[in-house]
Amino acid sequence: MLEFSTTVKLPVQLAKMAEEYVQEGWSVDMNSLIVEALRRYMETHQAQILERFIEEDVEWGLNGDE
Amino acid sequence: MSNAVLDAGPLIHLSELRALDVLGDFQVLYIPPVVWSEVVHHQPEIAGYIDLPFEKIEAPLVDEKLATFAKMFSLDLGEVQSLAVAANYPDALFLTDDAAARLVAEEFGYKVHGTLGLLIRAVRKGHRSSTEILEILRNLQKNSSLHIRSSLLSDVIKKIEKEWKSS
């Protein structure tokens, strides 16, 4: 699988909680945990994302400056 | 005048809505052959629509970043090829109705819009009257495969009706 690498800065408390999850075996490693969290975020925010796109389209349609 | 790179969604949806003319003021509409084939498969009559400045253009090689995002967001071949073409035209609009493709396009810094924006823009550009566009929007779900939640579409219609009445 192709992968994209990036660096993220986590608040210390959040990082500690994430490490505990990994140590307790809820996730294989920190990378897997973050990928899973991102996936879940995408799933749960899909409706909001779609609404944002529609709002942006309405605004552009009405008042765009191109 | 603007240029745009097209994914299949807006062409299919505008064709379903008999509103392809709203693309009429774009200078060039770049479209990868694979997207064109997808559009013609869904809307064969579009092949004979010669009033629009389509330019079929092969996508460049997909770079690693785009390939990764394509995998992460489960983009189809047409979406990936459109995004690859867009890389060569950074000032062009990227037109898609696919949420995942739109997210990736944003990540790459492209200006992205979809069918809904194009329809509303048609009034601002003088291609269609507000009455015509409101009629299209009221029948959007009946006449096209573009999915917008009914209550959200009603809110959009109310908002633009109000805007157009006050202008």
GROMACS .gro file of C-alpha atoms in nm:
model
  233
    1MET     CA    1   0.000   0.000   0.000
    2LEU     CA    2   0.125   0.345  -0.087
    3GLU     CA    3   0.166   0.566   0.214
    4PHE     CA    4   0.189   0.935   0.280
    5SER     CA    5   0.404   1.048   0.566
    6THR     CA    6   0.343   1.358   0.773
    7THR     CA    7   0.424   1.491   1.120
    8VAL     CA    8   0.161   1.587   1.371
    9LYS     CA    9   0.198   1.757   1.707
   10LEU     CA   10  -0.031   1.615   1.972
   11PRO     CA   11  -0.114   1.781   2.304
   12VAL     CA   12   0.082   1.593   2.574
   13GLN     CA   13  -0.226   1.467   2.753
   14LEU     CA   14  -0.381   1.337   2.432
   15ALA     CA   15  -0.052   1.168   2.335
   16LYS     CA   16  -0.038   0.998   2.677
   17MET     CA   17  -0.391   0.869   2.637
   18ALA     CA   18  -0.310   0.742   2.288
   19GLU     CA   19   0.003   0.565   2.417
   20GLU     CA   20  -0.203   0.401   2.690
   21TYR     CA   21  -0.449   0.275   2.429
   22VAL     CA   22  -0.162   0.121   2.233
   23GLN     CA   23  -0.002  -0.031   2.547
   24GLU     CA   24  -0.335  -0.181   2.646
   25GLY     CA   25  -0.352  -0.348   2.306
   26TRP     CA   26  -0.643  -0.151   2.158
   27SER     CA   27  -0.428  -0.069   1.860
   28VAL     CA   28  -0.111  -0.223   1.711
   29ASP     CA   29   0.084   0.101   1.727
   30MET     CA   30   0.044   0.478   1.739
   31ASN     CA   31   0.034   0.500   1.358
   32SER     CA   32  -0.256   0.255   1.332
   33LEU     CA   33  -0.440   0.436   1.609
   34ILE     CA   34  -0.412   0.771   1.434
   35VAL     CA   35  -0.515   0.625   1.095
   36GLU     CA   36  -0.821   0.465   1.257
   37ALA     CA   37  -0.907   0.790   1.437
   38LEU     CA   38  -0.881   0.982   1.110
   39ARG     CA   39  -1.101   0.727   0.931
   40ARG     CA   40  -1.365   0.753   1.200
   41TYR     CA   41  -1.348   1.131   1.191
   42MET     CA   42  -1.407   1.124   0.816
   43GLU     CA   43  -1.705   0.892   0.856
   44THR     CA   44  -1.870   1.087   1.135
   45HIS     CA   45  -1.810   1.426   0.976
   46GLN     CA   46  -1.926   1.333   0.629
   47ALA     CA   47  -2.263   1.504   0.672
   48GLN     CA   48  -2.102   1.823   0.799
   49ILE     CA   49  -1.849   1.814   0.515
   50LEU     CA   50  -2.125   1.780   0.257
   51GLU     CA   51  -2.316   2.068   0.413
   52ARG     CA   52  -2.005   2.284   0.410
   53PHE     CA   53  -1.954   2.210   0.040
   54ILE     CA   54  -2.312   2.307  -0.034
   55GLU     CA   55  -2.283   2.629   0.165
   56GLU     CA   56  -1.962   2.714  -0.021
   57ASP     CA   57  -2.128   2.646  -0.355
   58VAL     CA   58  -2.427   2.865  -0.268
   59GLU     CA   59  -2.199   3.150  -0.159
   60TRP     CA   60  -1.985   3.117  -0.473
   61GLY     CA   61  -2.291   3.092  -0.693
   62LEU     CA   62  -2.442   3.406  -0.545
   63ASN     CA   63  -2.137   3.621  -0.482
   64GLY     CA   64  -1.831   3.465  -0.644
   65ASP     CA   65  -1.586   3.711  -0.790
   66GLU     CA   66  -1.437   3.514  -1.076
   67MET     CA   67  -1.313   3.409  -1.848
   68SER     CA   68  -1.225   3.104  -1.641
   69ASN     CA   69  -1.097   2.759  -1.722
   70ALA     CA   70  -1.211   2.449  -1.542
   71VAL     CA   71  -1.108   2.088  -1.502
   72LEU     CA   72  -1.404   1.853  -1.495
   73ASP     CA   73  -1.483   1.540  -1.308
   74ALA     CA   74  -1.779   1.339  -1.438
   75GLY     CA   75  -2.040   1.440  -1.179
   76PRO     CA   76  -2.121   1.798  -1.284
   77LEU     CA   77  -2.143   1.703  -1.653
   78ILE     CA   78  -2.373   1.411  -1.584
   79HIS     CA   79  -2.592   1.609  -1.345
   80LEU     CA   80  -2.612   1.920  -1.562
   81SER     CA   81  -2.696   1.701  -1.860
   82GLU     CA   82  -2.972   1.529  -1.662
   83LEU     CA   83  -3.105   1.875  -1.571
   84ARG     CA   84  -3.079   2.003  -1.931
   85ALA     CA   85  -2.853   2.278  -1.804
   86LEU     CA   86  -2.516   2.218  -1.970
   87ASP     CA   87  -2.537   2.574  -2.104
   88VAL     CA   88  -2.440   2.706  -1.758
   89LEU     CA   89  -2.084   2.602  -1.849
   90GLY     CA   90  -2.098   2.820  -2.158
   91ASP     CA   91  -1.881   3.105  -2.037
   92PHE     CA   92  -1.578   2.894  -1.947
   93GLN     CA   93  -1.292   2.946  -2.187
   94VAL     CA   94  -1.168   2.586  -2.176
   95LEU     CA   95  -1.316   2.281  -2.004
   96TYR     CA   96  -1.038   2.029  -1.955
   97ILE     CA   97  -1.153   1.671  -1.931
   98PRO     CA   98  -0.951   1.349  -1.922
   99PRO     CA   99  -1.064   1.089  -2.182
  100VAL     CA  100  -1.155   0.841  -1.909
  101VAL     CA  101  -1.395   1.096  -1.756
  102TRP     CA  102  -1.539   1.176  -2.097
  103SER     CA  103  -1.607   0.806  -2.154
  104GLU     CA  104  -1.780   0.783  -1.816
  105VAL     CA  105  -1.997   1.084  -1.896
  106VAL     CA  106  -2.091   0.959  -2.241
  107HIS     CA  107  -2.172   0.619  -2.095
  108HIS     CA  108  -2.424   0.780  -1.857
  109GLN     CA  109  -2.543   1.056  -2.088
  110PRO     CA  110  -2.484   0.949  -2.453
  111GLU     CA  111  -2.645   1.265  -2.589
  112ILE     CA  112  -2.362   1.474  -2.447
  113ALA     CA  113  -2.133   1.340  -2.722
  114GLY     CA  114  -2.327   1.555  -2.967
  115TYR     CA  115  -2.322   1.865  -2.749
  116ILE     CA  116  -2.072   2.078  -2.935
  117ASP     CA  117  -2.148   2.418  -2.786
  118LEU     CA  118  -1.901   2.380  -2.501
  119PRO     CA  119  -1.523   2.428  -2.522
  120PHE     CA  120  -1.423   2.078  -2.414
  121GLU     CA  121  -1.057   1.992  -2.444
  122LYS     CA  122  -0.985   1.626  -2.386
  123ILE     CA  123  -0.649   1.597  -2.224
  124GLU     CA  124  -0.453   1.296  -2.106
  125ALA     CA  125  -0.364   1.308  -1.739
  126PRO     CA  126   0.002   1.332  -1.648
  127LEU     CA  127   0.157   1.061  -1.434
  128VAL     CA  128  -0.004   1.046  -1.092
  129ASP     CA  129   0.247   1.149  -0.829
  130GLU     CA  130   0.292   0.970  -0.500
  131LYS     CA  131   0.098   1.221  -0.291
  132LEU     CA  132  -0.207   1.202  -0.519
  133ALA     CA  133  -0.181   0.823  -0.537
  134THR     CA  134  -0.181   0.806  -0.159
  135PHE     CA  135  -0.480   1.036  -0.122
  136ALA     CA  136  -0.660   0.840  -0.394
  137LYS     CA  137  -0.613   0.525  -0.190
  138MET     CA  138  -0.709   0.688   0.140
  139PHE     CA  139  -1.026   0.842  -0.003
  140SER     CA  140  -1.113   0.553  -0.238
  141LEU     CA  141  -1.121   0.779  -0.544
  142ASP     CA  142  -1.213   0.623  -0.876
  143LEU     CA  143  -0.997   0.641  -1.187
  144GLY     CA  144  -1.181   0.939  -1.334
  145GLU     CA  145  -1.147   1.142  -1.016
  146VAL     CA  146  -0.777   1.065  -0.992
  147GLN     CA  147  -0.718   1.154  -1.357
  148SER     CA  148  -0.909   1.481  -1.321
  149LEU     CA  149  -0.706   1.573  -1.015
  150ALA     CA  150  -0.387   1.485  -1.202
  151VAL     CA  151  -0.490   1.713  -1.491
  152ALA     CA  152  -0.575   1.991  -1.244
  153ALA     CA  153  -0.215   1.989  -1.127
  154ASN     CA  154  -0.121   2.136  -1.467
  155TYR     CA  155  -0.382   2.414  -1.443
  156PRO     CA  156  -0.356   2.559  -1.092
  157ASP     CA  157  -0.569   2.862  -1.181
  158ALA     CA  158  -0.854   2.656  -1.319
  159LEU     CA  159  -1.161   2.567  -1.118
  160PHE     CA  160  -1.197   2.202  -1.029
  161LEU     CA  161  -1.557   2.093  -1.081
  162THR     CA  162  -1.679   1.784  -0.899
  163ASP     CA  163  -1.981   1.662  -0.706
  164ASP     CA  164  -1.789   1.395  -0.523
  165ALA     CA  165  -1.717   1.481  -0.160
  166ALA     CA  166  -1.399   1.275  -0.138
  167ALA     CA  167  -1.257   1.417  -0.462
  168ARG     CA  168  -1.346   1.764  -0.337
  169LEU     CA  169  -1.164   1.708  -0.008
  170VAL     CA  170  -0.854   1.592  -0.192
  171ALA     CA  171  -0.874   1.884  -0.436
  172GLU     CA  172  -0.888   2.121  -0.138
  173GLU     CA  173  -0.583   1.949   0.007
  174PHE     CA  174  -0.401   2.032  -0.318
  175GLY     CA  175  -0.516   2.394  -0.296
  176TYR     CA  176  -0.754   2.393  -0.592
  177LYS     CA  177  -1.068   2.606  -0.607
  178VAL     CA  178  -1.349   2.352  -0.612
  179HIS     CA  179  -1.719   2.378  -0.685
  180GLY     CA  180  -2.003   2.158  -0.798
  181THR     CA  181  -2.330   2.144  -0.985
  182LEU     CA  182  -2.526   2.341  -0.727
  183GLY     CA  183  -2.280   2.630  -0.739
  184LEU     CA  184  -2.276   2.624  -1.118
  185LEU     CA  185  -2.654   2.647  -1.134
  186ILE     CA  186  -2.674   2.941  -0.893
  187ARG     CA  187  -2.381   3.110  -1.066
  188ALA     CA  188  -2.571   3.091  -1.395
  189VAL     CA  189  -2.803   3.366  -1.266
  190ARG     CA  190  -2.512   3.587  -1.162
  191LYS     CA  191  -2.355   3.534  -1.504
  192GLY     CA  192  -2.681   3.602  -1.685
  193HIS     CA  193  -2.708   3.259  -1.849
  194ARG     CA  194  -3.037   3.176  -1.681
  195SER     CA  195  -3.311   3.364  -1.500
  196SER     CA  196  -3.361   3.316  -1.128
  197THR     CA  197  -3.703   3.168  -1.208
  198GLU     CA  198  -3.548   2.903  -1.431
  199ILE     CA  199  -3.285   2.804  -1.178
  200LEU     CA  200  -3.533   2.789  -0.892
  201GLU     CA  201  -3.748   2.558  -1.104
  202ILE     CA  202  -3.447   2.336  -1.175
  203LEU     CA  203  -3.358   2.325  -0.805
  204ARG     CA  204  -3.714   2.243  -0.699
  205ASN     CA  205  -3.707   1.943  -0.934
  206LEU     CA  206  -3.343   1.853  -0.874
  207GLN     CA  207  -3.410   1.527  -0.693
  208LYS     CA  208  -3.671   1.416  -0.944
  209ASN     CA  209  -3.465   1.497  -1.252
  210SER     CA  210  -3.109   1.419  -1.153
  211SER     CA  211  -2.895   1.169  -0.968
  212LEU     CA  212  -2.735   1.444  -0.760
  213HIS     CA  213  -2.806   1.365  -0.397
  214ILE     CA  214  -2.875   1.650  -0.158
  215ARG     CA  215  -3.073   1.601   0.161
  216SER     CA  216  -3.427   1.734   0.100
  217SER     CA  217  -3.435   1.966   0.401
  218LEU     CA  218  -3.096   2.109   0.310
  219LEU     CA  219  -3.205   2.167  -0.048
  220SER     CA  220  -3.518   2.344   0.080
  221ASP     CA  221  -3.300   2.569   0.296
  222VAL     CA  222  -3.079   2.647  -0.004
  223ILE     CA  223  -3.381   2.734  -0.218
  224LYS     CA  224  -3.521   2.962   0.055
  225LYS     CA  225  -3.186   3.135   0.095
  226ILE     CA  226  -3.130   3.206  -0.272
  227GLU     CA  227  -3.493   3.309  -0.323
  228LYS     CA  228  -3.446   3.566  -0.049
  229GLU     CA  229  -3.116   3.685  -0.197
  230TRP     CA  230  -3.255   3.719  -0.546
  231LYS     CA  231  -3.570   3.895  -0.428
  232SER     CA  232  -3.366   4.154  -0.241
  233SER     CA  233  -3.127   4.220  -0.530
   0.00000   0.00000   0.00000
